[in-house]
Short mmCIF file of C-alpha atoms in Angstrom, two decimals:
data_model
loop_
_atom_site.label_atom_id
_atom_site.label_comp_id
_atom_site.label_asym_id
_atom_site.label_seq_id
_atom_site.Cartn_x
_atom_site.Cartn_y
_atom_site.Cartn_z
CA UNK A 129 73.01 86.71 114.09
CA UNK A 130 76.65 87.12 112.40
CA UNK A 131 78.89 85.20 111.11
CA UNK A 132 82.26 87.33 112.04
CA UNK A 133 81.67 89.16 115.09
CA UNK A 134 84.97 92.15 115.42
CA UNK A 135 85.57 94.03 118.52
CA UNK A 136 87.75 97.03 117.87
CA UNK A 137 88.15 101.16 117.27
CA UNK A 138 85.71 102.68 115.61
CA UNK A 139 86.82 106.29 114.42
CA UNK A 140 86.83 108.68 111.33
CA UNK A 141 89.61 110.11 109.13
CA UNK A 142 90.22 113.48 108.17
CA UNK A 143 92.33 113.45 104.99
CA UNK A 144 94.67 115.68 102.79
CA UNK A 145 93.58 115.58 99.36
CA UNK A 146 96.63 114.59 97.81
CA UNK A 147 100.39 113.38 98.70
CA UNK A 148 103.09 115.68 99.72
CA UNK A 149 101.07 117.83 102.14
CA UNK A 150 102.60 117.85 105.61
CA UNK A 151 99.98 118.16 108.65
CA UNK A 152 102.27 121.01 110.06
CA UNK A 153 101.44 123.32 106.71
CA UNK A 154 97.81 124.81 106.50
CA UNK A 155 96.28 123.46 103.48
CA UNK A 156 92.34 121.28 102.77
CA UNK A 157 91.46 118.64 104.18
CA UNK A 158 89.03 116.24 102.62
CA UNK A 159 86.52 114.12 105.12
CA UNK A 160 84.98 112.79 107.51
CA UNK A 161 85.72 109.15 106.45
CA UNK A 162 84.56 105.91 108.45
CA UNK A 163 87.40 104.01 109.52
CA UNK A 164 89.46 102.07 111.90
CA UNK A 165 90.89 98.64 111.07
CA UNK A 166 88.10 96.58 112.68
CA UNK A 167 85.57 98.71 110.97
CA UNK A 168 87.13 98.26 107.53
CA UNK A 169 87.34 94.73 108.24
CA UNK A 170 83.87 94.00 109.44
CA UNK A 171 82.47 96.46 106.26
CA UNK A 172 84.26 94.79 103.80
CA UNK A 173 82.83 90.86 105.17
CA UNK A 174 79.18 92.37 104.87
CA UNK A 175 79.90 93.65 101.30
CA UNK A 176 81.14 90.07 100.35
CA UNK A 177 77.35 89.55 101.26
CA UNK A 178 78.18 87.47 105.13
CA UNK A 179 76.44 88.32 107.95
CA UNK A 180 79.03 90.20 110.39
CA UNK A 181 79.15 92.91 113.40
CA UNK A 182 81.22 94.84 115.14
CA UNK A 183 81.50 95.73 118.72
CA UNK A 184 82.93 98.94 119.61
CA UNK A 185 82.25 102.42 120.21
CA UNK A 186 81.61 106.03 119.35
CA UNK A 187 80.12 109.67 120.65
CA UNK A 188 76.36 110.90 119.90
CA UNK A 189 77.50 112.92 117.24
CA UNK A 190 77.53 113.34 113.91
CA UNK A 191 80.78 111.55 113.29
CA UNK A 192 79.18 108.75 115.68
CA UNK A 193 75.92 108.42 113.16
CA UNK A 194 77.31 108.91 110.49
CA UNK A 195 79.91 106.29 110.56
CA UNK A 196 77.00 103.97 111.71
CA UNK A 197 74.84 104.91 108.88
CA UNK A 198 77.28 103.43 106.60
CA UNK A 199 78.74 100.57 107.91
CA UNK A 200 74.78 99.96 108.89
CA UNK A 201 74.03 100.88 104.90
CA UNK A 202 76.87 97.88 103.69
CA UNK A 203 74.80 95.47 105.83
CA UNK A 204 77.00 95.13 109.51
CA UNK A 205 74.94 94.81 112.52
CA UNK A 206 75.50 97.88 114.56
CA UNK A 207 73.87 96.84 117.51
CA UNK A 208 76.97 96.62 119.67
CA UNK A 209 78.17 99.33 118.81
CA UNK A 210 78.07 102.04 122.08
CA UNK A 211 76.89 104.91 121.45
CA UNK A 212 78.31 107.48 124.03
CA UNK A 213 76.65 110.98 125.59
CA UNK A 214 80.05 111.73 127.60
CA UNK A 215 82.75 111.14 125.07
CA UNK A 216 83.22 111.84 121.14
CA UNK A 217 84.18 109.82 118.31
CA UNK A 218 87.63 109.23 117.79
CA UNK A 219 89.58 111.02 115.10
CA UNK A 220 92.86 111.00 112.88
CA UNK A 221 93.88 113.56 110.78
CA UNK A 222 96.18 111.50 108.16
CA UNK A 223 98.35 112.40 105.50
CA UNK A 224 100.26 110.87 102.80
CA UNK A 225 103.93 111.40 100.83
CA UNK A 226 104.60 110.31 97.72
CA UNK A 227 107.23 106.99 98.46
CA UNK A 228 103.65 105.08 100.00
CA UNK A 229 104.41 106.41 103.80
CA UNK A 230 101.71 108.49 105.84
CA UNK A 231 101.68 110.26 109.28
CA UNK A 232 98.63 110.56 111.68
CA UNK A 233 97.54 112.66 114.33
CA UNK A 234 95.07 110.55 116.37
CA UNK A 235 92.53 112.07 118.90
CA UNK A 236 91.50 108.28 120.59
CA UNK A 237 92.57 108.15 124.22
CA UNK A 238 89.73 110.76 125.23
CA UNK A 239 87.36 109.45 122.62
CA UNK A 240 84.10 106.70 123.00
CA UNK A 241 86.59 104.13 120.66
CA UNK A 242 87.08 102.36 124.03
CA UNK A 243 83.92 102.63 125.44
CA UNK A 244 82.17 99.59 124.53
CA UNK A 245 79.17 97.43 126.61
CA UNK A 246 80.40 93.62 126.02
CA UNK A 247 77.70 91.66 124.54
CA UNK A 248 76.64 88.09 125.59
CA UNK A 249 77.48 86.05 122.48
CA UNK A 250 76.09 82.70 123.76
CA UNK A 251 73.13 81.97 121.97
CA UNK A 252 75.17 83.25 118.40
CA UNK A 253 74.58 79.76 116.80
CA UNK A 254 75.89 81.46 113.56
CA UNK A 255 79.27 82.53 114.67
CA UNK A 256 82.27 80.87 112.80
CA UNK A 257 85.12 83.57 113.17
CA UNK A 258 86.05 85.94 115.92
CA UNK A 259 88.32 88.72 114.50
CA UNK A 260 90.91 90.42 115.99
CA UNK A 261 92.98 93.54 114.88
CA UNK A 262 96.18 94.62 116.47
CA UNK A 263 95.39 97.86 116.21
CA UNK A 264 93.02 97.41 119.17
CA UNK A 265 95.24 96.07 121.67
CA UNK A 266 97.84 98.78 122.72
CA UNK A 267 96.35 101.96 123.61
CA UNK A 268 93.72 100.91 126.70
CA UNK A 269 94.32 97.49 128.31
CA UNK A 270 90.64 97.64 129.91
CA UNK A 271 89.82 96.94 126.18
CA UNK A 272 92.00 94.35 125.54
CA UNK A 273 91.08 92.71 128.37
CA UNK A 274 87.49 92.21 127.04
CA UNK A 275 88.66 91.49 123.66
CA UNK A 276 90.11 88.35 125.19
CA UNK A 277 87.38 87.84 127.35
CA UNK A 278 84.75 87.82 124.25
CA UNK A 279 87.87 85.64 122.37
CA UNK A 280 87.56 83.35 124.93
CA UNK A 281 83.40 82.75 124.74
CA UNK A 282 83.79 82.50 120.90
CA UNK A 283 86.89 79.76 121.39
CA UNK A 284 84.22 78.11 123.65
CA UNK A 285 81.30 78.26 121.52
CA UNK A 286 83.58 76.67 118.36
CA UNK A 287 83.91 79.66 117.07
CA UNK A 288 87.74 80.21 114.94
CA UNK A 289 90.12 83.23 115.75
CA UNK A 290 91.72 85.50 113.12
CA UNK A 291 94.20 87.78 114.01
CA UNK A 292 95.72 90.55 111.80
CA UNK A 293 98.78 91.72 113.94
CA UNK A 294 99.04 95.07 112.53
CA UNK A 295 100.71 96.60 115.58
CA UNK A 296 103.24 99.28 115.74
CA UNK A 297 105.33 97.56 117.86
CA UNK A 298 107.67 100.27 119.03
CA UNK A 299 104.83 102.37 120.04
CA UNK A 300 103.87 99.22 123.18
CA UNK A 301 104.35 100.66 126.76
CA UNK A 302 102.28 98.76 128.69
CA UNK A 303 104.67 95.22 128.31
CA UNK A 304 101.34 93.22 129.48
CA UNK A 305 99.82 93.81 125.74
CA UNK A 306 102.69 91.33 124.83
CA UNK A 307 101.06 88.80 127.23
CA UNK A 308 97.61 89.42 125.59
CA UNK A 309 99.08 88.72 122.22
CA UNK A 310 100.42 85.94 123.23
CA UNK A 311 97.06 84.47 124.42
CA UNK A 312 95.47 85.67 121.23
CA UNK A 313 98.21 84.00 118.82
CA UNK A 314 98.13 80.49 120.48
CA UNK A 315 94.25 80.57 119.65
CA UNK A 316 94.54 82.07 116.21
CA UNK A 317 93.28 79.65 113.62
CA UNK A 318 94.02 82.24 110.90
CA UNK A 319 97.06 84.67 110.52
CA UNK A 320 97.12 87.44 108.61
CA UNK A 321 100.21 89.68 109.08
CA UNK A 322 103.25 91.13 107.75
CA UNK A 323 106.81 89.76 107.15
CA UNK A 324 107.62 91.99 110.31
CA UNK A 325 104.88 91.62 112.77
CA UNK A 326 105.12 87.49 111.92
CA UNK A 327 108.71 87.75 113.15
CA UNK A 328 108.45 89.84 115.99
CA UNK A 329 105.40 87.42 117.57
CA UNK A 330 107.19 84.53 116.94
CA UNK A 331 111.21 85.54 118.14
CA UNK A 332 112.56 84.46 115.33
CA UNK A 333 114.59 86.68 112.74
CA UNK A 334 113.79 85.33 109.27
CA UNK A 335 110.38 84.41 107.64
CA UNK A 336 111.08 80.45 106.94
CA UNK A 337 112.12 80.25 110.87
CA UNK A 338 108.94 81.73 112.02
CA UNK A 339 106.46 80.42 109.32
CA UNK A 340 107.83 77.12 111.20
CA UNK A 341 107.82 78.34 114.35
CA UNK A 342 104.05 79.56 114.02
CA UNK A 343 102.71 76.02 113.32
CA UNK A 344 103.84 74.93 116.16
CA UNK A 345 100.72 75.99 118.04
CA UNK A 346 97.88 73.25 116.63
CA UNK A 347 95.27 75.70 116.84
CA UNK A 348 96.90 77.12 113.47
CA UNK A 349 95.50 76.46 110.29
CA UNK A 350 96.74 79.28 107.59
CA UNK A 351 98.91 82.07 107.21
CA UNK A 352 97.77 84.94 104.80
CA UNK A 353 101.45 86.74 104.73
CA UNK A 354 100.88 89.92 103.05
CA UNK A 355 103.76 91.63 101.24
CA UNK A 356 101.88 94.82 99.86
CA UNK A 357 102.45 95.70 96.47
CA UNK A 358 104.70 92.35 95.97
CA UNK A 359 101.30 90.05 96.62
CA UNK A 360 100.93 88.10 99.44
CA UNK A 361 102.10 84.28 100.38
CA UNK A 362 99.58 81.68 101.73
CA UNK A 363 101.21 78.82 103.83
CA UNK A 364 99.95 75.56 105.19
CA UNK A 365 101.73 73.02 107.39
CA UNK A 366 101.43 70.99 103.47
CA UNK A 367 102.46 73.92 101.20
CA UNK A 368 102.67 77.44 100.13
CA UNK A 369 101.87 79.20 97.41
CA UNK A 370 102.56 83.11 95.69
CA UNK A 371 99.01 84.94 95.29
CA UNK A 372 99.59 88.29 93.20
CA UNK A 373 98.04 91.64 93.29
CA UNK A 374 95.56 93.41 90.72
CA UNK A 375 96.60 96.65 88.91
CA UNK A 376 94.32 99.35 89.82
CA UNK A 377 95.16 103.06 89.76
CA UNK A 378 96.03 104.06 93.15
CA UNK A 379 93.54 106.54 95.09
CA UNK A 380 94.33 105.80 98.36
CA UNK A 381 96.31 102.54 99.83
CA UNK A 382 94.18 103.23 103.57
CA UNK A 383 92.69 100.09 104.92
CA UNK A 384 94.00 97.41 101.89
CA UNK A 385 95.17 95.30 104.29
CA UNK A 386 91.80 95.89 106.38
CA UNK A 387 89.68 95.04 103.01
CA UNK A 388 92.10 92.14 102.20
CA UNK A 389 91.67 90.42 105.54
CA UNK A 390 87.74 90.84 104.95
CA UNK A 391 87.86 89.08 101.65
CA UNK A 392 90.10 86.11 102.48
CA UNK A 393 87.40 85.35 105.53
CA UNK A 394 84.80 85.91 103.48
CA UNK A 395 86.30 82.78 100.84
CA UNK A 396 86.44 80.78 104.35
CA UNK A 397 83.07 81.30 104.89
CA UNK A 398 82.01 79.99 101.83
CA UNK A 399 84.29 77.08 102.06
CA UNK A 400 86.66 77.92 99.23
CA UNK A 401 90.09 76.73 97.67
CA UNK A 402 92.61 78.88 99.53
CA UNK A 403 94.06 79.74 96.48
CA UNK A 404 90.46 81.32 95.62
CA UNK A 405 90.14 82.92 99.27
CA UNK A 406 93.75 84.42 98.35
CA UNK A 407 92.08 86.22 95.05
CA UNK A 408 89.30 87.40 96.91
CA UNK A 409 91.18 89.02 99.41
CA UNK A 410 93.75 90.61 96.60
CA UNK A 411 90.56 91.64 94.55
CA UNK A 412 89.09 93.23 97.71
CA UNK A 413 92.33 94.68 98.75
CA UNK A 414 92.45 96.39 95.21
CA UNK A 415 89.00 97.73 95.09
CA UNK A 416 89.92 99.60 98.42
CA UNK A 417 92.68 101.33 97.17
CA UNK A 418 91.02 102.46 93.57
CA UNK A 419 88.95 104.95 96.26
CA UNK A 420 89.62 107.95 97.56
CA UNK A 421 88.89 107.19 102.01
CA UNK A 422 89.59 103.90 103.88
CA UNK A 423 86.08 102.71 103.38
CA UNK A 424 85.22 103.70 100.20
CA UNK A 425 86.00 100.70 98.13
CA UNK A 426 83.17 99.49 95.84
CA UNK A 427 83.38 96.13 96.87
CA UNK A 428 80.89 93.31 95.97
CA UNK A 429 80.72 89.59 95.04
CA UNK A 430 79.63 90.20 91.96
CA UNK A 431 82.62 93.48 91.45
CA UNK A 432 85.23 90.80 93.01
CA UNK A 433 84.15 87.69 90.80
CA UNK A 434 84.64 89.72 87.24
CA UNK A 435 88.24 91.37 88.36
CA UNK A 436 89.13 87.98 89.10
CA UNK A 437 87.76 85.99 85.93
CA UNK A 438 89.09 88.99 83.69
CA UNK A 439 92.66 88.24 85.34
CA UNK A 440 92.36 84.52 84.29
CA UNK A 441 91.41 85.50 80.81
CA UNK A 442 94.04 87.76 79.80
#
């Protein structure tokens, strides 16, 4: 059984070694990686020791294995995940400047990412949090369809829906994935996005109008903002508070956002202060970017409990 259940891409990363390489100049390339949001997500909840799986899928290959191999390794039930004879696992080849920005070449719309068998979640007693990336939404509607379909049976069952909007926006054709979010944010009882994607789902043009704007919907319990390197803000329909960031040496910034989602969840699960689900999540967010590949973080209760009490004893 799982605690977080995530249905989203799976894929793997093919990386230049270091910054300042452009994808159009022949050069290394360091990889493959396991990655996708969802699968950073889910890896990072079962390295914070919680029960968690992921539904999704990939080809029989040796990208497919291997990226179940380790998210199986880090403890996430892989039994959902499809495992496909017709299509391959999906791909980006990603690269990264020196001012923080990257560029991707993604090989997912002919890949097994979207080819997925929906489970039957009703006898998941354990289940407390349905996750949802944004990521997932956009490029086949088929799959966001059941995303909201297997959203809906976890709503049912009592289950709580987070939702980390990270959506590129301007990349949306199909205008009914703005319906979908729609459905997915009025049954979000956690929000984890950016200043921009916060605005943009709620209409509004400035953070303190859609913060307010956002509780509205009573479902809502907490918004994780996340400002990158400036921390992240936790509000409440009470109060609000700054949470800071921990000063690693950058290796790769990949999935942070991914790994911080995982921790704050992960201080849900065990009941925690917000303000110590708000460390967590910066700790975890941290340890993914002191590695070199989106899931290479070494992340870990006991890894994530010392960074924090170190911070409080300087």
């Amino acid at each position: 059984m799982a605690e977080v259940i995530c249905m989203g891409d799976i894929l793997v990363e093919i990386m230049r070694p270091e910054a300042g390489i452009p994808l159009n100049r022949e050069g290394y390339f360091r990889g493959p990686f396991p990655s996708g949001a969802p699968a950073i997500f889910i890896d990072t909840v079962a390295k914070m020791d919680h029960t968690a799986a992921i539904i999704g899928g990939v080809g029989d290959d040796d990208f497919g294995h291997y990226t179940i191999d380790r998210m199986r390794a880090d403890g996430v039930d892989c039994r959902f995940i499809h495992l496909s004879d017709r299509l391959s696992t999906g791909c980006a080849f990603v690269t990264y400047f020196e001012d923080g920005s990257r560029k991707f070449i993604f090989h997912m719309g002919n890949s097994a990412a979207a080819e997925v068998d929906i489970p039957d979640i009703s006898d998941m007693d354990d289940l407390k949090y349905f996750h949802i990336m944004g990521t997932s939404l956009a490029d086949n509607p088929k799959f966001a369809d059941g995303i909201v379909g297997l959203m809906r049976a976890a709503v049912k069952k009592g289950a709580k829906v987070s939702f980390d909007p990270n959506l590129r926006f301007e990349l949306i054709r199909d205008r009914r994935v703005y319906e979908i979010i729609d459905e997915i944010v009025g049954n979000t009882a956690v929000l984890l996005p950016g200043k921009e994607e916060l605005m943009i789902i709620t209409g509004e043009d400035s953070v303190e109008k859609a913060i307010k704007k956002a509780f509205e919907n009573p479902v809502l319990e907490v918004i994780a903002l996340k400002n990158g390197s400036k921390g992240s803000i936790i509000y409440t329909r009470e109060n609000s508070f700054e949470s800071d960031i921990y000063t690693i040496d950058v290796a790769d910034a990949t999935g942070a956002g991914d790994s911080y989602a995982g921790g704050f969840i992960a201080g849900l699960l065990e009941n925690r202060h917000l303000e110590e689900c708000a460390k967590m999540a910066a700790a975890c967010g941290a340890l993914n970017c002191a590695a070199f590949g989106p899931m290479e973080g070494k992340i870990s209760p006991e890894i994530v409990w010392k960074m924090i009490e170190e911070r409080e004893t300087e």
